[in-house]
Amino acid sequence: MKRSEYNDEQLQELLSQLPTLKDKRSREEIYRGLARSRSARHKKIWIGPLLASFAALLILTLISPFWLEELGTTPEGNSVKENIALDLPEPDQAPAESAEERPAAQPEEESQAPAPREKMTDQTESPDTPPEEKNQTEAAKEEAVPEDDAPENDGETVTYLAEESKQEQSLVMAYSDPNVRYTIPVTLVSENGPVSAGQYGGMVTAFQEDKLGLTNYFENIEIRESESPEIIEIHMDESRELESSSEAHFAEMIKESFSGKGFEKARLFTGKKPGIEMGPLGLVEELDLKKREKKAFYKYVSKNSQPLFVYSEESYSTVSEAFQNMYRDQDETLLSIIPKGVSIESVKEKGKELILTFKPADMKNDEEFIFMLEGLLLTAKEFGFETVTFRDAKAEKIGKIEMNKPVKVPFGPNPVPVENK
């Protein structure tokens, strides 16, 4: 190759007169260019372009020391190659946004993440928490009672029963679950004082059974008092017909609803005509309310309802037999009222008093054990007992029930207040 006619100083002078080179491409264009150059590696390389590249490389070798020394440094002191590397995103990230594309900064309140819904007072404030928020948090901590120091629920206000003292203003009505499998008693308690038989219909109308997920079998039924205080009249609308699957269930509903009010008979009417047609049973004009089957109690659970007492499907001849069958669940919705690990050691009858002795066990003053004891009281009432004494419960009082003392049986289960107009 012909030797250059210029010495080093002349080359440097000529290079300094060249215009400043500046890459006007955006970061996105540089990134795309690099991506294309990577893919270009897999293409065929032809001999002609390769030779031309070698020649250009040789020329650059001669002038590169002076050119890079003059142009290779930026005002900030970083090389051009380093600046490009700092601006480029990582290969697995999206290109950085330009200043025009960046969204405006959000207000501080909107950009903060929502606070957790639970146990907010247990969280430690961040260093950036405003002073007023810190003061509110500290106040909440002072007012909040730690879980370890919080008073336990003494159960004084928890009950699933209507007391015997509410008998004059209460009526136990039988309802059913949506599948018409179980008989669920509900004690309607008038908020307006004592009620008469002529007001029973108004109490039934005032109760919104659908809120508890129940079915009312007394739709299109009018409840009337009769000339005799021992007889209740049931008048069914002429437009209603009993389905074959519900005939016996309807008779049971009447017995469960009115036998507890001291009635001996229920007279049935269709409109003004005596009797209600009950399929294979024929025309039934009267039901004997004294001949009522004795049953145990279970816990009915449903997503549409709070826990409710429900009658067992089977009837029993003795209270001991009933208790023996109350330990196991009947199905997924009809559960035992007796918690695991608890058992009745002995059942003793003393006139109208029933004495239940538990195998020594620790019982808690909570809703589960309150529900159990009240269910045992209801079952004892089914068999004619007036009081029940609970022994060896390792507790002086659970809910409103005192241990080792006679407890009166209740009037009815599942109390619901209604406004009797």
Short mmCIF file of C-alpha atoms in Angstrom, two decimals:
data_model
loop_
_atom_site.label_atom_id
_atom_site.label_comp_id
_atom_site.label_asym_id
_atom_site.label_seq_id
_atom_site.Cartn_x
_atom_site.Cartn_y
_atom_site.Cartn_z
CA MET A 1 0.00 0.00 0.00
CA LYS A 2 1.18 3.54 -0.74
CA ARG A 3 2.52 5.32 2.33
CA SER A 4 0.43 8.23 3.58
CA GLU A 5 1.73 11.73 2.66
CA TYR A 6 0.57 13.17 5.97
CA ASN A 7 2.32 12.89 9.26
CA ASP A 8 0.51 12.34 12.56
CA GLU A 9 0.07 16.01 13.41
CA GLN A 10 -1.41 16.78 9.99
CA LEU A 11 -3.84 13.86 10.29
CA GLN A 12 -4.92 15.07 13.72
CA GLU A 13 -5.46 18.58 12.39
CA LEU A 14 -7.54 17.28 9.48
CA LEU A 15 -9.63 15.13 11.76
CA SER A 16 -10.33 18.01 14.15
CA GLN A 17 -11.87 19.93 11.24
CA LEU A 18 -14.39 17.17 10.57
CA PRO A 19 -17.96 17.87 11.80
CA THR A 20 -19.00 16.30 15.13
CA LEU A 21 -20.65 12.94 14.65
CA LYS A 22 -23.86 12.31 16.65
CA ASP A 23 -26.14 9.35 16.45
CA LYS A 24 -29.64 10.84 16.02
CA ARG A 25 -31.40 7.51 16.38
CA SER A 26 -33.69 6.97 19.35
CA ARG A 27 -33.01 4.22 21.87
CA GLU A 28 -35.79 2.12 20.29
CA GLU A 29 -34.18 2.37 16.84
CA ILE A 30 -30.76 1.41 18.24
CA TYR A 31 -32.37 -1.54 20.05
CA ARG A 32 -34.12 -2.70 16.85
CA GLY A 33 -30.90 -2.28 14.93
CA LEU A 34 -29.03 -4.46 17.38
CA ALA A 35 -31.79 -7.08 17.20
CA ARG A 36 -31.56 -7.11 13.38
CA SER A 37 -27.78 -7.40 13.54
CA ARG A 38 -28.13 -10.49 15.74
CA SER A 39 -30.45 -12.19 13.33
CA ALA A 40 -28.18 -11.22 10.45
CA ARG A 41 -25.48 -13.51 11.82
CA HIS A 42 -27.33 -16.53 10.54
CA LYS A 43 -27.42 -15.24 6.94
CA LYS A 44 -24.94 -16.33 4.25
CA ILE A 45 -21.80 -14.25 3.95
CA TRP A 46 -20.64 -13.66 0.35
CA ILE A 47 -16.95 -13.36 -0.61
CA GLY A 48 -17.21 -9.94 -2.32
CA PRO A 49 -18.64 -8.06 0.63
CA LEU A 50 -16.24 -9.89 2.90
CA LEU A 51 -13.19 -8.63 0.99
CA ALA A 52 -14.58 -5.10 0.97
CA SER A 53 -15.07 -5.29 4.72
CA PHE A 54 -11.42 -6.34 5.20
CA ALA A 55 -10.23 -3.38 3.13
CA ALA A 56 -12.37 -0.92 5.10
CA LEU A 57 -11.12 -2.44 8.33
CA LEU A 58 -7.50 -1.95 7.26
CA ILE A 59 -8.11 1.74 6.48
CA LEU A 60 -9.82 2.23 9.84
CA THR A 61 -6.82 0.65 11.54
CA LEU A 62 -4.55 3.39 10.24
CA ILE A 63 -6.68 6.32 11.36
CA SER A 64 -8.46 4.82 14.40
CA PRO A 65 -5.91 5.90 17.09
CA PHE A 66 -6.36 9.56 16.24
CA TRP A 67 -10.11 9.42 15.51
CA LEU A 68 -11.04 7.58 18.71
CA GLU A 69 -8.82 9.82 20.81
CA GLU A 70 -10.60 12.90 19.46
CA LEU A 71 -14.21 11.67 19.35
CA GLY A 72 -14.37 8.70 21.69
CA THR A 73 -15.09 10.66 24.88
CA THR A 74 -18.31 12.44 25.84
CA PRO A 75 -18.53 15.57 28.03
CA GLU A 76 -19.58 13.37 30.98
CA GLY A 77 -16.45 11.26 30.70
CA ASN A 78 -18.17 8.03 29.58
CA SER A 79 -17.45 6.41 26.29
CA VAL A 80 -20.10 6.31 23.56
CA LYS A 81 -20.36 2.55 23.93
CA GLU A 82 -20.96 2.91 27.66
CA ASN A 83 -23.71 5.50 27.18
CA ILE A 84 -25.57 3.27 24.75
CA ALA A 85 -25.35 0.36 27.13
CA LEU A 86 -26.78 2.42 29.99
CA ASP A 87 -29.79 3.54 27.98
CA LEU A 88 -30.65 0.19 26.44
CA PRO A 89 -33.14 -2.04 28.24
CA GLU A 90 -32.32 -5.61 29.10
CA PRO A 91 -33.16 -8.14 26.34
CA ASP A 92 -36.21 -9.43 28.24
CA GLN A 93 -37.57 -5.96 29.00
CA ALA A 94 -39.60 -3.60 26.89
CA PRO A 95 -37.86 -0.46 25.50
CA ALA A 96 -37.76 2.45 27.93
CA GLU A 97 -40.38 5.13 27.43
CA SER A 98 -39.39 8.47 26.07
CA ALA A 99 -40.05 11.64 28.04
CA GLU A 100 -43.11 12.41 25.89
CA GLU A 101 -44.55 8.91 26.40
CA ARG A 102 -44.16 8.79 30.17
CA PRO A 103 -47.48 9.38 32.03
CA ALA A 104 -47.76 12.30 34.35
CA ALA A 105 -46.92 11.55 37.97
CA GLN A 106 -49.98 10.50 39.98
CA PRO A 107 -50.94 12.31 43.17
CA GLU A 108 -49.44 10.73 46.25
CA GLU A 109 -52.79 9.67 47.71
CA GLU A 110 -53.83 7.83 44.56
CA SER A 111 -50.51 6.05 44.16
CA GLN A 112 -50.57 4.55 47.64
CA ALA A 113 -51.63 0.92 47.91
CA PRO A 114 -54.89 0.29 49.79
CA ALA A 115 -54.46 -0.59 53.43
CA PRO A 116 -55.27 -4.16 54.51
CA ARG A 117 -58.81 -4.65 55.79
CA GLU A 118 -57.91 -6.70 58.83
CA LYS A 119 -55.76 -5.93 61.85
CA MET A 120 -54.79 -2.48 60.64
CA THR A 121 -53.76 -1.46 64.14
CA ASP A 122 -51.18 -4.26 64.25
CA GLN A 123 -49.20 -2.91 61.31
CA THR A 124 -46.08 -0.78 61.79
CA GLU A 125 -46.22 2.61 60.11
CA SER A 126 -43.75 3.31 57.32
CA PRO A 127 -41.28 6.19 57.70
CA ASP A 128 -43.28 8.15 55.11
CA THR A 129 -46.58 7.97 56.99
CA PRO A 130 -48.03 11.49 57.45
CA PRO A 131 -48.07 12.74 61.09
CA GLU A 132 -51.88 12.87 61.24
CA GLU A 133 -52.13 9.24 60.10
CA LYS A 134 -49.56 8.22 62.71
CA ASN A 135 -51.62 9.93 65.41
CA GLN A 136 -54.79 8.13 64.27
CA THR A 137 -52.96 4.81 64.24
CA GLU A 138 -51.61 5.36 67.75
CA ALA A 139 -55.09 6.27 68.98
CA ALA A 140 -56.52 3.12 67.43
CA LYS A 141 -53.83 1.04 69.14
CA GLU A 142 -54.69 2.54 72.50
CA GLU A 143 -58.42 1.87 72.04
CA ALA A 144 -57.97 -1.64 70.68
CA VAL A 145 -57.88 -4.44 73.23
CA PRO A 146 -55.15 -7.04 72.60
CA GLU A 147 -56.50 -10.48 71.81
CA ASP A 148 -54.81 -11.97 74.88
CA ASP A 149 -56.34 -9.32 77.17
CA ALA A 150 -59.80 -9.21 75.52
CA PRO A 151 -62.60 -10.43 77.79
CA GLU A 152 -64.01 -13.81 76.86
CA ASN A 153 -67.63 -14.09 75.79
CA ASP A 154 -69.41 -15.09 78.98
CA GLY A 155 -72.36 -16.45 76.99
CA GLU A 156 -74.90 -14.52 79.08
CA THR A 157 -76.62 -13.15 75.98
CA VAL A 158 -76.20 -16.24 73.77
CA THR A 159 -79.23 -18.52 73.56
CA TYR A 160 -81.19 -20.45 70.95
CA LEU A 161 -84.28 -20.89 73.11
CA ALA A 162 -87.45 -19.06 74.05
CA GLU A 163 -87.95 -19.35 77.79
CA GLU A 164 -91.07 -20.81 79.37
CA SER A 165 -91.92 -17.34 80.67
CA LYS A 166 -92.52 -16.26 77.04
CA GLN A 167 -95.26 -18.87 76.49
CA GLU A 168 -98.18 -16.42 76.54
CA GLN A 169 -96.66 -14.28 73.80
CA SER A 170 -95.12 -17.07 71.72
CA LEU A 171 -96.16 -19.65 69.16
CA VAL A 172 -94.00 -22.53 67.93
CA MET A 173 -94.63 -23.01 64.21
CA ALA A 174 -93.15 -25.81 62.13
CA TYR A 175 -91.40 -24.92 58.88
CA SER A 176 -89.40 -26.94 56.41
CA ASP A 177 -86.11 -26.75 54.54
CA PRO A 178 -86.22 -25.95 50.79
CA ASN A 179 -86.06 -29.68 49.95
CA VAL A 180 -88.91 -30.50 52.34
CA ARG A 181 -86.84 -33.09 54.20
CA TYR A 182 -86.77 -31.77 57.76
CA THR A 183 -89.24 -30.23 60.18
CA ILE A 184 -87.71 -27.06 61.64
CA PRO A 185 -89.56 -25.45 64.58
CA VAL A 186 -89.44 -21.67 64.91
CA THR A 187 -90.74 -19.87 68.00
CA LEU A 188 -92.48 -16.68 66.94
CA VAL A 189 -92.30 -14.25 69.86
CA SER A 190 -94.72 -11.32 69.76
CA GLU A 191 -93.18 -7.95 70.56
CA ASN A 192 -96.64 -6.67 71.52
CA GLY A 193 -97.28 -8.87 74.53
CA PRO A 194 -99.58 -11.91 74.97
CA VAL A 195 -101.43 -13.24 71.91
CA SER A 196 -104.64 -15.21 71.41
CA ALA A 197 -105.38 -17.99 68.94
CA GLY A 198 -107.09 -15.47 66.67
CA GLN A 199 -103.77 -13.62 66.30
CA TYR A 200 -101.70 -16.62 65.25
CA GLY A 201 -102.35 -15.98 61.58
CA GLY A 202 -100.99 -12.44 61.90
CA MET A 203 -97.81 -13.73 63.55
CA VAL A 204 -97.24 -16.24 60.77
CA THR A 205 -97.75 -13.54 58.15
CA ALA A 206 -95.35 -11.16 59.91
CA PHE A 207 -92.50 -13.71 59.94
CA GLN A 208 -90.39 -13.66 56.77
CA GLU A 209 -89.26 -17.27 56.67
CA ASP A 210 -87.26 -16.86 53.46
CA LYS A 211 -84.64 -14.85 55.37
CA LEU A 212 -83.76 -18.05 57.21
CA GLY A 213 -83.95 -20.14 54.04
CA LEU A 214 -87.15 -21.89 55.19
CA THR A 215 -90.35 -22.96 53.43
CA ASN A 216 -93.77 -22.04 54.83
CA TYR A 217 -96.27 -24.89 54.69
CA PHE A 218 -99.04 -22.62 55.93
CA GLU A 219 -99.41 -20.50 52.81
CA ASN A 220 -103.05 -20.08 51.81
CA ILE A 221 -103.94 -21.35 55.28
CA GLU A 222 -106.04 -19.42 57.78
CA ILE A 223 -105.65 -20.19 61.48
CA ARG A 224 -108.77 -19.58 63.56
CA GLU A 225 -109.74 -20.01 67.15
CA SER A 226 -112.84 -22.11 67.85
CA GLU A 227 -115.55 -22.00 70.47
CA SER A 228 -113.59 -24.58 72.47
CA PRO A 229 -110.18 -23.54 73.90
CA GLU A 230 -108.88 -27.10 73.32
CA ILE A 231 -109.49 -26.97 69.57
CA ILE A 232 -107.72 -24.98 66.84
CA GLU A 233 -109.20 -24.59 63.36
CA ILE A 234 -107.14 -24.85 60.16
CA HIS A 235 -108.86 -23.51 57.01
CA MET A 236 -107.14 -24.25 53.70
CA ASP A 237 -107.94 -22.16 50.65
CA GLU A 238 -109.99 -24.01 48.01
CA SER A 239 -107.43 -23.10 45.34
CA ARG A 240 -104.68 -25.08 47.08
CA GLU A 241 -104.10 -28.78 46.56
CA LEU A 242 -101.73 -30.94 48.57
CA GLU A 243 -99.18 -32.84 46.53
CA SER A 244 -98.94 -36.56 47.23
CA SER A 245 -95.43 -36.16 48.69
CA SER A 246 -96.51 -33.51 51.18
CA GLU A 247 -99.75 -34.88 52.62
CA ALA A 248 -98.24 -36.64 55.63
CA HIS A 249 -95.73 -33.80 56.06
CA PHE A 250 -98.55 -31.26 56.30
CA ALA A 251 -100.27 -33.27 59.03
CA GLU A 252 -96.97 -33.42 60.94
CA MET A 253 -96.52 -29.65 60.59
CA ILE A 254 -99.91 -29.07 62.22
CA LYS A 255 -99.12 -31.40 65.12
CA GLU A 256 -95.69 -29.86 65.75
CA SER A 257 -97.08 -26.34 65.57
CA PHE A 258 -100.08 -26.45 67.91
CA SER A 259 -99.59 -29.31 70.36
CA GLY A 260 -97.31 -27.15 72.51
CA LYS A 261 -100.02 -24.56 73.09
CA GLY A 262 -102.26 -26.98 74.96
CA PHE A 263 -104.61 -27.81 72.09
CA GLU A 264 -105.95 -31.35 71.98
CA LYS A 265 -107.36 -31.36 68.46
CA ALA A 266 -107.06 -29.54 65.16
CA ARG A 267 -110.18 -29.30 62.98
CA LEU A 268 -109.48 -29.09 59.26
CA PHE A 269 -111.51 -27.24 56.61
CA THR A 270 -111.26 -26.62 52.88
CA GLY A 271 -112.86 -23.27 52.49
CA LYS A 272 -116.05 -23.63 54.50
CA LYS A 273 -116.32 -27.37 54.01
CA PRO A 274 -115.10 -29.70 56.78
CA GLY A 275 -112.02 -31.79 55.99
CA ILE A 276 -108.89 -31.58 53.84
CA GLU A 277 -108.27 -34.13 51.11
CA MET A 278 -104.99 -35.94 51.84
CA GLY A 279 -104.68 -38.50 49.04
CA PRO A 280 -104.45 -42.07 50.37
CA LEU A 281 -105.51 -40.81 53.80
CA GLY A 282 -108.75 -39.65 52.31
CA LEU A 283 -110.69 -36.72 53.68
CA VAL A 284 -109.23 -35.83 57.09
CA GLU A 285 -111.44 -33.66 59.29
CA GLU A 286 -109.57 -33.86 62.58
CA LEU A 287 -106.05 -34.44 63.90
CA ASP A 288 -105.29 -35.61 67.43
CA LEU A 289 -102.60 -33.27 68.78
CA LYS A 290 -102.02 -35.26 71.97
CA LYS A 291 -100.73 -38.30 70.08
CA ARG A 292 -97.47 -36.79 69.01
CA GLU A 293 -94.23 -38.68 68.35
CA LYS A 294 -91.25 -37.94 70.61
CA LYS A 295 -88.09 -36.89 68.81
CA ALA A 296 -84.51 -35.80 69.40
CA PHE A 297 -82.87 -32.58 68.21
CA TYR A 298 -80.06 -31.96 65.75
CA LYS A 299 -78.31 -28.94 64.30
CA TYR A 300 -79.42 -27.81 60.86
CA VAL A 301 -76.71 -25.91 58.96
CA SER A 302 -77.16 -24.14 55.65
CA LYS A 303 -75.39 -21.39 53.74
CA ASN A 304 -78.70 -19.48 53.75
CA SER A 305 -79.29 -19.72 57.47
CA GLN A 306 -77.80 -19.50 60.93
CA PRO A 307 -77.59 -22.80 62.88
CA LEU A 308 -81.08 -23.98 63.80
CA PHE A 309 -82.53 -26.75 65.92
CA VAL A 310 -84.32 -29.37 63.86
CA TYR A 311 -86.35 -32.42 64.81
CA SER A 312 -84.89 -35.86 64.15
CA GLU A 313 -86.54 -37.84 61.38
CA GLU A 314 -86.99 -40.82 63.67
CA SER A 315 -89.04 -40.98 66.85
CA TYR A 316 -87.97 -42.72 70.08
CA SER A 317 -89.71 -44.46 72.96
CA THR A 318 -87.31 -43.29 75.72
CA VAL A 319 -85.11 -40.28 76.32
CA SER A 320 -82.04 -42.51 76.76
CA GLU A 321 -82.61 -43.99 73.31
CA ALA A 322 -82.88 -40.51 71.88
CA PHE A 323 -79.60 -39.41 73.48
CA GLN A 324 -77.78 -42.50 72.18
CA ASN A 325 -78.70 -41.57 68.61
CA MET A 326 -77.67 -37.92 68.91
CA TYR A 327 -73.90 -38.51 68.72
CA ARG A 328 -73.63 -39.04 64.98
CA ASP A 329 -74.41 -36.74 62.07
CA GLN A 330 -77.35 -37.70 59.91
CA ASP A 331 -75.97 -36.08 56.73
CA GLU A 332 -74.04 -33.00 55.62
CA THR A 333 -76.75 -30.60 56.78
CA LEU A 334 -78.18 -32.44 59.81
CA LEU A 335 -75.39 -32.53 62.39
CA SER A 336 -75.01 -33.84 65.93
CA ILE A 337 -75.34 -31.21 68.66
CA ILE A 338 -72.79 -33.05 70.87
CA PRO A 339 -69.16 -31.95 70.28
CA LYS A 340 -66.43 -34.52 69.74
CA GLY A 341 -64.98 -35.90 72.95
CA VAL A 342 -68.11 -35.24 75.02
CA SER A 343 -70.36 -38.08 76.17
CA ILE A 344 -73.16 -38.65 78.67
CA GLU A 345 -72.13 -41.25 81.25
CA SER A 346 -75.51 -41.77 82.90
CA VAL A 347 -79.16 -40.75 82.52
CA LYS A 348 -81.25 -40.79 85.67
CA GLU A 349 -84.96 -40.03 85.90
CA LYS A 350 -86.29 -38.56 89.16
CA GLY A 351 -89.96 -37.79 88.67
CA LYS A 352 -90.17 -34.82 86.31
CA GLU A 353 -86.45 -34.14 86.76
CA LEU A 354 -83.80 -35.62 84.45
CA ILE A 355 -80.23 -35.89 85.77
CA LEU A 356 -77.50 -36.09 83.11
CA THR A 357 -73.96 -36.92 84.24
CA PHE A 358 -71.16 -36.35 81.75
CA LYS A 359 -67.91 -38.21 81.57
CA PRO A 360 -65.39 -35.73 83.03
CA ALA A 361 -64.59 -33.28 80.25
CA ASP A 362 -63.64 -29.65 79.94
CA MET A 363 -66.52 -27.68 78.49
CA LYS A 364 -66.07 -24.16 77.21
CA ASN A 365 -68.48 -21.32 77.67
CA ASP A 366 -69.00 -20.87 73.95
CA GLU A 367 -71.77 -21.22 71.39
CA GLU A 368 -70.98 -24.85 70.55
CA PHE A 369 -71.52 -26.06 74.12
CA ILE A 370 -74.47 -23.72 74.70
CA PHE A 371 -76.14 -25.23 71.63
CA MET A 372 -75.51 -28.75 72.99
CA LEU A 373 -76.97 -28.12 76.47
CA GLU A 374 -80.01 -26.32 75.08
CA GLY A 375 -80.60 -29.17 72.61
CA LEU A 376 -80.55 -31.64 75.50
CA LEU A 377 -83.11 -29.49 77.32
CA LEU A 378 -85.39 -29.55 74.28
CA THR A 379 -85.06 -33.32 73.93
CA ALA A 380 -85.87 -33.81 77.63
CA LYS A 381 -89.04 -31.71 77.19
CA GLU A 382 -90.13 -34.02 74.36
CA PHE A 383 -90.36 -36.85 76.91
CA GLY A 384 -92.29 -34.88 79.51
CA PHE A 385 -89.48 -33.70 81.81
CA GLU A 386 -89.78 -30.27 83.39
CA THR A 387 -86.21 -29.76 84.68
CA VAL A 388 -82.74 -31.09 83.85
CA THR A 389 -79.63 -31.14 86.03
CA PHE A 390 -76.20 -31.31 84.35
CA ARG A 391 -73.33 -32.80 86.37
CA ASP A 392 -69.54 -33.16 85.96
CA ALA A 393 -69.29 -30.51 83.26
CA LYS A 394 -66.20 -28.94 84.94
CA ALA A 395 -67.87 -25.56 84.70
CA GLU A 396 -70.11 -23.56 87.00
CA LYS A 397 -72.12 -21.92 84.22
CA ILE A 398 -72.36 -22.23 80.44
CA GLY A 399 -74.42 -19.55 78.78
CA LYS A 400 -77.50 -19.03 80.94
CA ILE A 401 -77.38 -22.60 82.24
CA GLU A 402 -76.06 -23.25 85.75
CA MET A 403 -74.36 -26.58 86.30
CA ASN A 404 -75.37 -28.96 89.12
CA LYS A 405 -78.70 -27.18 89.58
CA PRO A 406 -82.15 -28.03 88.11
CA VAL A 407 -82.75 -26.04 84.92
CA LYS A 408 -86.27 -25.51 83.58
CA VAL A 409 -86.97 -26.78 80.11
CA PRO A 410 -87.68 -24.00 77.57
CA PHE A 411 -90.88 -23.16 75.77
CA GLY A 412 -89.46 -23.55 72.28
CA PRO A 413 -86.40 -23.44 69.98
CA ASN A 414 -85.15 -20.92 67.42
CA PRO A 415 -86.86 -17.76 68.75
CA VAL A 416 -87.65 -14.99 66.27
CA PRO A 417 -89.26 -11.68 67.34
CA VAL A 418 -92.24 -10.57 65.24
CA GLU A 419 -94.51 -7.57 65.38
CA ASN A 420 -98.04 -8.83 65.92
CA LYS A 421 -100.47 -6.26 64.52
#
